[in-house]
Amino acid sequence: MNTLLVKDVRIVDADHQLVGDILIRDGSIWALGRKLPAPRGVPVLQGEGRTALPAFVDLHAHFRDPGFPEKEDLLSGARAAAHGGFTCVSLMPNTDPVCDSPEVARYMLERAREIGLVEVYPVGAITVDLRGEELSPLEALAPWVWAFSDDGKGVEDHELMLRACRKAAALERTVYPHCEFGGLADRGLSQELMVGRDLWLCRRTGCRLHLAHISTPGGLELVSLAKERGLPVSCEVTPHHLCLTREEGDYPVNPPLPERETREALVKALKGGTIDAIATDHAPHTPPDKAAGAPGISGIELAFSLLYTRLVAPGTISLPELSRYLSLGPARILGLRKGLIRVGYDADLVLFSDEEFTAGEDFFYSKSANTPLLGARLSGRVWATLHRGEVIYLDGAVKGRDFRDHREVIRGG
Ligand code: DOR
């Protein structure tokens, strides 16, 4: 039987806060409270001085597997996720081959199961080879994926997108568009136009829509109006669009980093009900690819610390609010019994401390450290990650890689 007692920890989720213990049994949260008795033989993880949150759920990551092992693969990506406090990742289809067939989605699921660290939720491509010309076999893909996306570029052909939305509605799968029309110098407008079109397609077809990395106040305004009208729509914003600005350094990423005022507007929107999730858009690239202009930030390992340092520590948002965006919101979108520290929920937890640290090259489990945060001083360091009660990351070591004898940390058992 898989049991563990996390003791004397500050427990925070989107709904409540307390100081106490968490008893885990068979992968679920079994009991919560002050001074829970430790049943005989149950190992204890002493959490004093640390805060426990529900583990994070990332709706948007690129693990580049199959196809680009020099950037990332399912193993290095899973380790990076565990290190960053994530236990569930939804993976984008811009692999090679593209995830436009059940075989590729099945490979991802089977490989993730073999690795046994985090849960993987593949996203299938809307169009064959992401070329925007012909629909992928959406019916065949549907059993293996939760959503359809041509992430990296928007589907420009209106007729094709209309057909995709109709099929997705019939298959009860989410349409997850990358909203940017090509060929417009005004990148903000290119996003707003496509958000508007896709919301209209959602209204026409009744498909569920989840909008990737919204980065403009105009885009959020449209989402807010659509929600007022009761459309089945959700959206995500990335940590880098919430925390970094072009003025600090124009690091190449799609959509581009915001100007200061835009960033402030995005942060303000975290206070309303428009944003459902913060998703990393973890996009690892090799140094030569980056030098050649590849857009993207390797973000899954620093997402929490960046948000904690820049938004929670200064009091802009509270820790329960951050927990809503990193855990409960995305877990609900995926339909998981996760995202809260509550009896009966999966025992997916993160323990962190306020410790300050510097993210140097040796910090990363990802194969790629393409981030403008390299060398930055951050606080809110993940100390442990638990997936269904199993410790998958602890104090500088990932399960299956460099787990040293951690009996001095986990007592008894
Ligand atoms: O910056 C980005 N990089 N944005 C995307 O939408 C795709 C991603 C990638 O795959 O590298």
Short mmCIF file of C-alpha atoms and ligand atoms in Angstrom, two decimals:
data_model
loop_
_atom_site.label_atom_id
_atom_site.label_comp_id
_atom_site.label_asym_id
_atom_site.label_seq_id
_atom_site.Cartn_x
_atom_site.Cartn_y
_atom_site.Cartn_z
CA MET A 1 0.00 0.00 0.00
CA ASN A 2 1.29 3.40 -0.98
CA THR A 3 1.12 5.65 2.11
CA LEU A 4 2.94 8.77 3.17
CA LEU A 5 2.42 11.42 5.82
CA VAL A 6 3.46 14.97 4.96
CA LYS A 7 3.86 16.73 8.32
CA ASP A 8 3.72 20.29 9.62
CA VAL A 9 3.38 22.00 6.29
CA ARG A 10 1.57 25.19 5.30
CA ILE A 11 -1.18 23.92 3.00
CA VAL A 12 -2.49 26.31 0.34
CA ASP A 13 -4.79 25.76 -2.62
CA ALA A 14 -7.26 27.89 -4.57
CA ASP A 15 -9.91 27.48 -1.85
CA HIS A 16 -8.31 27.27 1.56
CA GLN A 17 -5.19 27.55 3.71
CA LEU A 18 -4.15 25.76 6.90
CA VAL A 19 -1.07 24.49 8.67
CA GLY A 20 -1.09 20.78 9.31
CA ASP A 21 -0.51 17.32 7.90
CA ILE A 22 -1.55 15.48 4.75
CA LEU A 23 -2.06 11.73 4.90
CA ILE A 24 -1.75 10.05 1.52
CA ARG A 25 -2.98 6.57 0.77
CA ASP A 26 -3.16 4.70 -2.53
CA GLY A 27 -2.37 7.84 -4.50
CA SER A 28 -5.14 9.97 -2.98
CA ILE A 29 -5.41 12.50 -0.20
CA TRP A 30 -6.85 10.45 2.65
CA ALA A 31 -6.91 12.92 5.56
CA LEU A 32 -5.99 16.51 6.32
CA GLY A 33 -5.58 18.13 9.72
CA ARG A 34 -3.41 19.26 12.57
CA LYS A 35 -1.24 16.65 14.28
CA LEU A 36 -2.62 13.65 12.42
CA PRO A 37 -1.44 10.46 14.13
CA ALA A 38 1.21 8.67 12.07
CA PRO A 39 -0.02 5.11 11.54
CA ARG A 40 2.70 2.54 12.28
CA GLY A 41 5.17 2.04 9.49
CA VAL A 42 3.99 5.02 7.46
CA PRO A 43 6.90 7.07 6.09
CA VAL A 44 6.96 10.75 7.05
CA LEU A 45 8.00 13.68 4.89
CA GLN A 46 8.74 16.58 7.21
CA GLY A 47 7.43 19.73 5.59
CA GLU A 48 8.16 22.26 8.33
CA GLY A 49 9.10 25.65 6.88
CA ARG A 50 7.64 24.69 3.52
CA THR A 51 4.38 25.29 1.71
CA ALA A 52 2.39 22.56 -0.04
CA LEU A 53 0.38 23.41 -3.14
CA PRO A 54 -1.51 21.12 -5.50
CA ALA A 55 0.99 20.09 -8.19
CA PHE A 56 0.84 22.13 -11.37
CA VAL A 57 -0.89 21.10 -14.60
CA ASP A 58 0.59 22.42 -17.83
CA LEU A 59 -1.82 22.64 -20.74
CA HIS A 60 0.88 23.67 -23.20
CA ALA A 61 4.33 22.12 -23.55
CA HIS A 62 6.60 20.96 -26.38
CA PHE A 63 8.60 17.84 -25.53
CA ARG A 64 9.76 17.47 -29.19
CA ASP A 65 9.36 13.68 -29.11
CA PRO A 66 9.29 12.12 -31.66
CA GLY A 67 11.63 14.03 -33.88
CA PHE A 68 13.92 16.51 -32.15
CA PRO A 69 15.84 14.66 -29.41
CA GLU A 70 18.61 17.24 -29.53
CA LYS A 71 16.10 19.78 -28.09
CA GLU A 72 14.09 17.56 -25.72
CA ASP A 73 12.51 14.13 -25.49
CA LEU A 74 9.79 12.61 -23.38
CA LEU A 75 12.27 11.56 -20.68
CA SER A 76 14.12 14.88 -20.32
CA GLY A 77 10.82 16.75 -20.63
CA ALA A 78 9.20 14.63 -17.90
CA ARG A 79 12.18 15.22 -15.60
CA ALA A 80 12.04 18.94 -16.28
CA ALA A 81 8.29 18.91 -15.53
CA ALA A 82 8.81 17.07 -12.21
CA HIS A 83 11.58 19.55 -11.30
CA GLY A 84 9.22 22.44 -12.06
CA GLY A 85 6.41 21.01 -9.90
CA PHE A 86 4.23 19.72 -12.76
CA THR A 87 2.63 16.27 -12.71
CA CYS A 88 0.49 16.60 -15.85
CA VAL A 89 1.50 17.98 -19.21
CA SER A 90 -0.47 18.43 -22.39
CA LEU A 91 1.89 18.05 -25.35
CA MET A 92 1.69 19.96 -28.60
CA PRO A 93 1.71 18.15 -31.94
CA ASN A 94 4.58 19.97 -33.72
CA THR A 95 6.78 16.88 -33.48
CA ASP A 96 8.33 14.94 -36.39
CA PRO A 97 6.31 13.10 -37.50
CA VAL A 98 3.59 15.53 -36.52
CA CYS A 99 0.97 14.14 -34.12
CA ASP A 100 -1.63 13.89 -36.88
CA SER A 101 -2.12 10.12 -36.54
CA PRO A 102 -3.13 7.80 -33.70
CA GLU A 103 0.30 6.10 -33.92
CA VAL A 104 2.17 9.21 -32.80
CA ALA A 105 -0.28 9.97 -29.96
CA ARG A 106 -0.11 6.33 -28.82
CA TYR A 107 3.69 6.42 -28.88
CA MET A 108 3.67 9.48 -26.59
CA LEU A 109 1.28 7.81 -24.16
CA GLU A 110 3.15 4.52 -24.08
CA ARG A 111 6.56 6.15 -23.68
CA ALA A 112 5.23 8.38 -20.89
CA ARG A 113 3.84 5.32 -19.12
CA GLU A 114 7.22 3.55 -19.45
CA ILE A 115 8.99 6.60 -17.96
CA GLY A 116 6.47 6.72 -15.12
CA LEU A 117 7.04 10.26 -13.91
CA VAL A 118 4.24 12.53 -15.12
CA GLU A 119 0.94 12.15 -16.93
CA VAL A 120 0.92 13.08 -20.58
CA TYR A 121 -2.13 14.37 -22.48
CA PRO A 122 -1.40 14.59 -26.22
CA VAL A 123 -2.93 17.23 -28.47
CA GLY A 124 -3.60 16.11 -32.05
CA ALA A 125 -2.94 18.27 -35.11
CA ILE A 126 -5.90 19.98 -36.77
CA THR A 127 -4.31 19.65 -40.21
CA VAL A 128 -2.05 17.06 -41.82
CA ASP A 129 1.60 17.87 -41.10
CA LEU A 130 0.43 21.24 -39.70
CA ARG A 131 0.34 22.52 -43.27
CA GLY A 132 -3.06 24.13 -42.92
CA GLU A 133 -4.32 22.46 -46.11
CA GLU A 134 -6.17 19.27 -45.24
CA LEU A 135 -7.81 18.05 -42.03
CA SER A 136 -6.03 15.34 -40.04
CA PRO A 137 -8.06 12.16 -39.45
CA LEU A 138 -9.78 13.73 -36.45
CA GLU A 139 -12.10 10.73 -35.82
CA ALA A 140 -9.15 8.34 -35.63
CA LEU A 141 -7.16 10.72 -33.42
CA ALA A 142 -10.00 11.52 -31.02
CA PRO A 143 -9.63 8.50 -28.69
CA TRP A 144 -6.00 9.42 -27.97
CA VAL A 145 -6.10 13.19 -27.64
CA TRP A 146 -8.09 15.70 -25.58
CA ALA A 147 -7.82 18.55 -28.08
CA PHE A 148 -6.87 19.53 -31.62
CA SER A 149 -4.37 22.29 -32.37
CA ASP A 150 -2.00 23.48 -35.08
CA ASP A 151 0.10 25.11 -32.39
CA GLY A 152 2.86 27.29 -33.76
CA LYS A 153 0.60 28.75 -36.40
CA GLY A 154 -3.05 29.55 -36.84
CA VAL A 155 -5.22 27.74 -39.38
CA GLU A 156 -5.78 30.53 -41.90
CA ASP A 157 -8.31 28.78 -44.16
CA HIS A 158 -11.73 29.68 -42.72
CA GLU A 159 -13.58 26.84 -44.42
CA LEU A 160 -11.09 24.27 -43.10
CA MET A 161 -11.32 25.67 -39.56
CA LEU A 162 -15.12 25.62 -39.74
CA ARG A 163 -15.02 21.93 -40.69
CA ALA A 164 -12.53 21.22 -37.89
CA CYS A 165 -14.79 22.92 -35.32
CA ARG A 166 -17.86 20.98 -36.53
CA LYS A 167 -16.03 17.67 -36.29
CA ALA A 168 -14.52 18.49 -32.92
CA ALA A 169 -17.98 19.34 -31.58
CA ALA A 170 -19.33 15.99 -32.80
CA LEU A 171 -16.32 14.14 -31.33
CA GLU A 172 -16.53 16.06 -28.03
CA ARG A 173 -12.95 17.25 -28.30
CA THR A 174 -11.65 20.74 -27.63
CA VAL A 175 -10.36 23.01 -30.41
CA TYR A 176 -7.16 24.64 -29.13
CA PRO A 177 -6.13 27.29 -31.65
CA HIS A 178 -2.92 29.24 -31.94
CA CYS A 179 -4.47 32.60 -32.75
CA GLU A 180 -2.25 34.55 -35.11
CA PHE A 181 -2.85 35.35 -38.77
CA GLY A 182 0.39 35.54 -40.74
CA GLY A 183 1.36 38.53 -42.85
CA LEU A 184 0.20 41.29 -40.50
CA ALA A 185 2.83 43.65 -39.17
CA ASP A 186 0.62 44.41 -36.16
CA ARG A 187 0.99 41.17 -34.20
CA GLY A 188 -1.61 42.25 -31.65
CA LEU A 189 -4.18 42.75 -34.36
CA SER A 190 -3.22 39.43 -35.97
CA GLN A 191 -4.13 37.73 -32.67
CA GLU A 192 -7.33 39.66 -32.11
CA LEU A 193 -8.64 38.93 -35.60
CA MET A 194 -8.12 35.22 -35.22
CA VAL A 195 -9.52 35.12 -31.68
CA GLY A 196 -12.63 36.84 -33.05
CA ARG A 197 -12.97 34.41 -35.94
CA ASP A 198 -12.51 31.34 -33.76
CA LEU A 199 -14.99 32.56 -31.17
CA TRP A 200 -17.48 33.04 -33.94
CA LEU A 201 -16.81 29.51 -35.22
CA CYS A 202 -17.32 28.24 -31.68
CA ARG A 203 -20.65 30.03 -31.51
CA ARG A 204 -21.71 28.61 -34.88
CA THR A 205 -20.65 25.02 -34.24
CA GLY A 206 -20.93 24.65 -30.46
CA CYS A 207 -17.39 23.23 -30.19
CA ARG A 208 -15.43 23.72 -26.99
CA LEU A 209 -12.64 26.21 -27.51
CA HIS A 210 -9.44 26.70 -25.52
CA LEU A 211 -7.32 29.58 -26.78
CA ALA A 212 -3.53 29.21 -26.61
CA HIS A 213 -1.22 31.86 -25.12
CA ILE A 214 -3.40 34.96 -25.32
CA SER A 215 -1.08 37.94 -25.05
CA THR A 216 -3.14 41.03 -25.87
CA PRO A 217 -5.78 42.93 -23.88
CA GLY A 218 -7.93 42.93 -27.04
CA GLY A 219 -7.79 39.14 -27.19
CA LEU A 220 -8.85 38.90 -23.54
CA GLU A 221 -11.66 41.40 -24.08
CA LEU A 222 -13.11 39.19 -26.80
CA VAL A 223 -12.82 36.09 -24.58
CA SER A 224 -14.56 37.97 -21.78
CA LEU A 225 -17.45 38.95 -24.06
CA ALA A 226 -17.75 35.37 -25.29
CA LYS A 227 -17.88 34.10 -21.70
CA GLU A 228 -20.62 36.62 -20.89
CA ARG A 229 -22.57 35.14 -23.78
CA GLY A 230 -22.09 31.68 -22.29
CA LEU A 231 -19.86 30.22 -25.01
CA PRO A 232 -17.86 27.12 -23.98
CA VAL A 233 -14.53 28.93 -24.13
CA SER A 234 -11.43 29.05 -21.94
CA CYS A 235 -8.02 30.60 -22.40
CA GLU A 236 -4.48 30.54 -21.09
CA VAL A 237 -1.70 33.09 -20.64
CA THR A 238 1.99 32.23 -20.29
CA PRO A 239 4.29 33.11 -17.37
CA HIS A 240 6.55 35.06 -19.73
CA HIS A 241 3.72 37.25 -21.05
CA LEU A 242 2.68 37.95 -17.45
CA CYS A 243 6.16 38.62 -16.07
CA LEU A 244 8.56 39.79 -18.79
CA THR A 245 8.52 42.77 -21.13
CA ARG A 246 10.11 43.67 -24.42
CA GLU A 247 11.72 46.70 -22.76
CA GLU A 248 13.76 44.33 -20.54
CA GLY A 249 14.96 42.40 -23.61
CA ASP A 250 13.16 41.30 -26.76
CA TYR A 251 13.65 37.54 -26.46
CA PRO A 252 12.19 35.79 -29.55
CA VAL A 253 8.98 33.97 -28.71
CA ASN A 254 5.55 33.58 -30.33
CA PRO A 255 3.44 35.54 -29.61
CA PRO A 256 6.09 38.22 -28.94
CA LEU A 257 6.83 39.51 -25.43
CA PRO A 258 4.50 42.36 -24.43
CA GLU A 259 5.32 46.00 -23.89
CA ARG A 260 5.13 47.17 -20.28
CA GLU A 261 1.57 48.50 -20.52
CA THR A 262 0.31 45.34 -22.18
CA ARG A 263 1.88 43.20 -19.48
CA GLU A 264 0.17 45.31 -16.83
CA ALA A 265 -3.17 44.80 -18.57
CA LEU A 266 -2.64 41.02 -18.70
CA VAL A 267 -1.79 40.92 -14.99
CA LYS A 268 -4.87 42.99 -14.21
CA ALA A 269 -6.97 40.44 -16.07
CA LEU A 270 -5.80 37.76 -13.60
CA LYS A 271 -8.11 39.47 -11.10
CA GLY A 272 -11.20 38.97 -13.28
CA GLY A 273 -12.62 35.69 -14.51
CA THR A 274 -11.30 35.80 -18.07
CA ILE A 275 -8.11 33.78 -17.73
CA ASP A 276 -8.56 30.09 -16.88
CA ALA A 277 -5.00 28.84 -16.75
CA ILE A 278 -1.36 29.81 -16.85
CA ALA A 279 0.40 27.48 -19.31
CA THR A 280 4.16 27.48 -19.87
CA ASP A 281 4.47 27.01 -23.66
CA HIS A 282 7.72 25.22 -22.72
CA ALA A 283 9.57 25.43 -26.05
CA PRO A 284 13.11 24.03 -25.84
CA HIS A 285 15.55 24.81 -28.67
CA THR A 286 19.27 24.14 -29.21
CA PRO A 287 21.70 27.10 -29.17
CA PRO A 288 22.20 26.97 -32.98
CA ASP A 289 18.43 26.93 -33.59
CA LYS A 290 18.00 29.80 -31.18
CA ALA A 291 20.82 31.72 -32.87
CA ALA A 292 18.98 31.16 -36.15
CA GLY A 293 15.91 32.84 -34.65
CA ALA A 294 13.76 29.91 -33.44
CA PRO A 295 11.05 31.41 -31.21
CA GLY A 296 10.42 29.94 -27.78
CA ILE A 297 11.35 29.79 -24.11
CA SER A 298 12.31 26.68 -22.17
CA GLY A 299 9.97 27.52 -19.34
CA ILE A 300 8.59 24.55 -17.42
CA GLU A 301 11.28 24.50 -14.72
CA LEU A 302 11.13 28.18 -13.82
CA ALA A 303 7.45 28.96 -14.40
CA PHE A 304 6.44 28.74 -10.76
CA SER A 305 9.48 30.59 -9.41
CA LEU A 306 9.08 33.37 -11.98
CA LEU A 307 5.39 33.85 -11.13
CA TYR A 308 6.07 33.59 -7.40
CA THR A 309 8.92 36.11 -7.53
CA ARG A 310 7.29 38.65 -9.81
CA LEU A 311 3.60 38.39 -8.89
CA VAL A 312 3.08 36.70 -5.51
CA ALA A 313 6.04 38.01 -3.46
CA PRO A 314 5.24 41.68 -4.25
CA GLY A 315 1.55 41.05 -3.42
CA THR A 316 0.15 41.57 -6.94
CA ILE A 317 -1.73 38.26 -6.73
CA SER A 318 -2.14 35.87 -3.80
CA LEU A 319 -0.77 32.34 -3.61
CA PRO A 320 -4.33 30.85 -3.74
CA GLU A 321 -4.91 32.85 -6.93
CA LEU A 322 -1.70 31.51 -8.46
CA SER A 323 -2.73 28.00 -7.43
CA ARG A 324 -6.03 28.45 -9.24
CA TYR A 325 -4.21 29.29 -12.46
CA LEU A 326 -1.46 26.69 -12.26
CA SER A 327 -3.49 23.79 -10.89
CA LEU A 328 -7.26 23.95 -10.44
CA GLY A 329 -8.09 25.82 -13.67
CA PRO A 330 -6.08 23.59 -16.02
CA ALA A 331 -7.09 20.41 -14.13
CA ARG A 332 -10.75 21.31 -14.69
CA ILE A 333 -10.12 21.89 -18.39
CA LEU A 334 -8.61 18.39 -18.62
CA GLY A 335 -11.40 16.95 -16.45
CA LEU A 336 -9.03 15.68 -13.73
CA ARG A 337 -9.65 15.14 -10.03
CA LYS A 338 -6.64 17.27 -9.23
CA GLY A 339 -5.82 20.86 -8.46
CA LEU A 340 -7.03 21.05 -4.85
CA ILE A 341 -5.62 19.68 -1.60
CA ARG A 342 -8.81 18.03 -0.47
CA VAL A 343 -9.72 14.56 0.77
CA GLY A 344 -10.45 12.31 -2.20
CA TYR A 345 -8.35 14.30 -4.66
CA ASP A 346 -5.23 12.83 -6.28
CA ALA A 347 -2.19 13.32 -4.05
CA ASP A 348 -0.35 15.45 -6.60
CA LEU A 349 1.57 17.98 -4.52
CA VAL A 350 4.39 20.48 -4.69
CA LEU A 351 6.36 21.54 -1.63
CA PHE A 352 8.35 24.72 -1.97
CA SER A 353 10.35 27.12 0.15
CA ASP A 354 10.98 30.86 -0.09
CA GLU A 355 14.64 30.12 -0.74
CA GLU A 356 16.37 32.41 -3.25
CA PHE A 357 18.40 30.80 -5.98
CA THR A 358 20.14 31.51 -9.25
CA ALA A 359 19.10 29.50 -12.30
CA GLY A 360 22.43 28.72 -13.94
CA GLU A 361 23.00 26.21 -16.79
CA ASP A 362 23.29 23.36 -14.29
CA PHE A 363 19.80 24.07 -12.93
CA PHE A 364 17.99 22.47 -15.87
CA TYR A 365 16.85 18.88 -16.41
CA SER A 366 15.56 20.00 -19.81
CA LYS A 367 18.06 19.52 -22.63
CA SER A 368 17.65 23.19 -23.48
CA ALA A 369 18.19 26.25 -21.33
CA ASN A 370 16.89 28.81 -23.84
CA THR A 371 15.42 31.32 -21.44
CA PRO A 372 16.02 34.99 -20.78
CA LEU A 373 16.01 33.98 -17.08
CA LEU A 374 19.36 32.21 -17.27
CA GLY A 375 21.38 33.61 -14.36
CA ALA A 376 18.34 35.40 -12.86
CA ARG A 377 17.83 35.54 -9.10
CA LEU A 378 14.43 34.05 -8.19
CA SER A 379 12.64 32.81 -5.10
CA GLY A 380 10.01 30.13 -4.49
CA ARG A 381 12.06 27.03 -5.11
CA VAL A 382 10.36 23.69 -5.68
CA TRP A 383 11.68 21.27 -3.05
CA ALA A 384 9.51 18.21 -3.73
CA THR A 385 6.94 17.04 -6.27
CA LEU A 386 4.57 14.15 -5.57
CA HIS A 387 2.54 12.38 -8.22
CA ARG A 388 -0.30 10.27 -6.84
CA GLY A 389 1.55 10.07 -3.56
CA GLU A 390 4.85 9.04 -5.08
CA VAL A 391 7.83 11.36 -4.67
CA ILE A 392 9.08 12.09 -8.21
CA TYR A 393 11.33 15.03 -7.37
CA LEU A 394 13.03 15.73 -4.07
CA ASP A 395 15.65 18.27 -3.14
CA GLY A 396 17.75 18.28 -6.29
CA ALA A 397 17.04 14.73 -7.42
CA VAL A 398 14.55 13.21 -9.87
CA LYS A 399 13.18 9.69 -9.46
CA GLY A 400 14.91 7.26 -11.81
CA ARG A 401 17.88 9.54 -12.45
CA ASP A 402 19.76 10.95 -9.51
CA PHE A 403 17.62 9.93 -6.55
CA ARG A 404 20.11 9.51 -3.79
CA ASP A 405 19.23 7.68 -0.64
CA HIS A 406 16.57 10.03 0.64
CA ARG A 407 15.70 8.06 3.76
CA GLU A 408 17.15 10.89 5.81
CA VAL A 409 14.42 13.11 4.33
CA ILE A 410 11.58 10.59 4.33
CA ARG A 411 11.60 8.89 7.72
CA GLY A 412 10.26 5.48 8.64
CA GLY A 413 8.30 3.11 6.41
O1 DOR B 1 7.50 30.61 -29.21
C1 DOR B 1 6.89 29.60 -29.57
N1 DOR B 1 7.54 28.43 -29.78
N2 DOR B 1 5.57 29.68 -29.78
C2 DOR B 1 4.87 28.66 -30.33
O2 DOR B 1 3.68 28.80 -30.47
C3 DOR B 1 5.58 27.42 -30.76
C4 DOR B 1 6.81 27.22 -29.98
C5 DOR B 1 7.74 26.14 -30.51
O3 DOR B 1 7.25 25.07 -30.86
O4 DOR B 1 8.96 26.35 -30.52
#
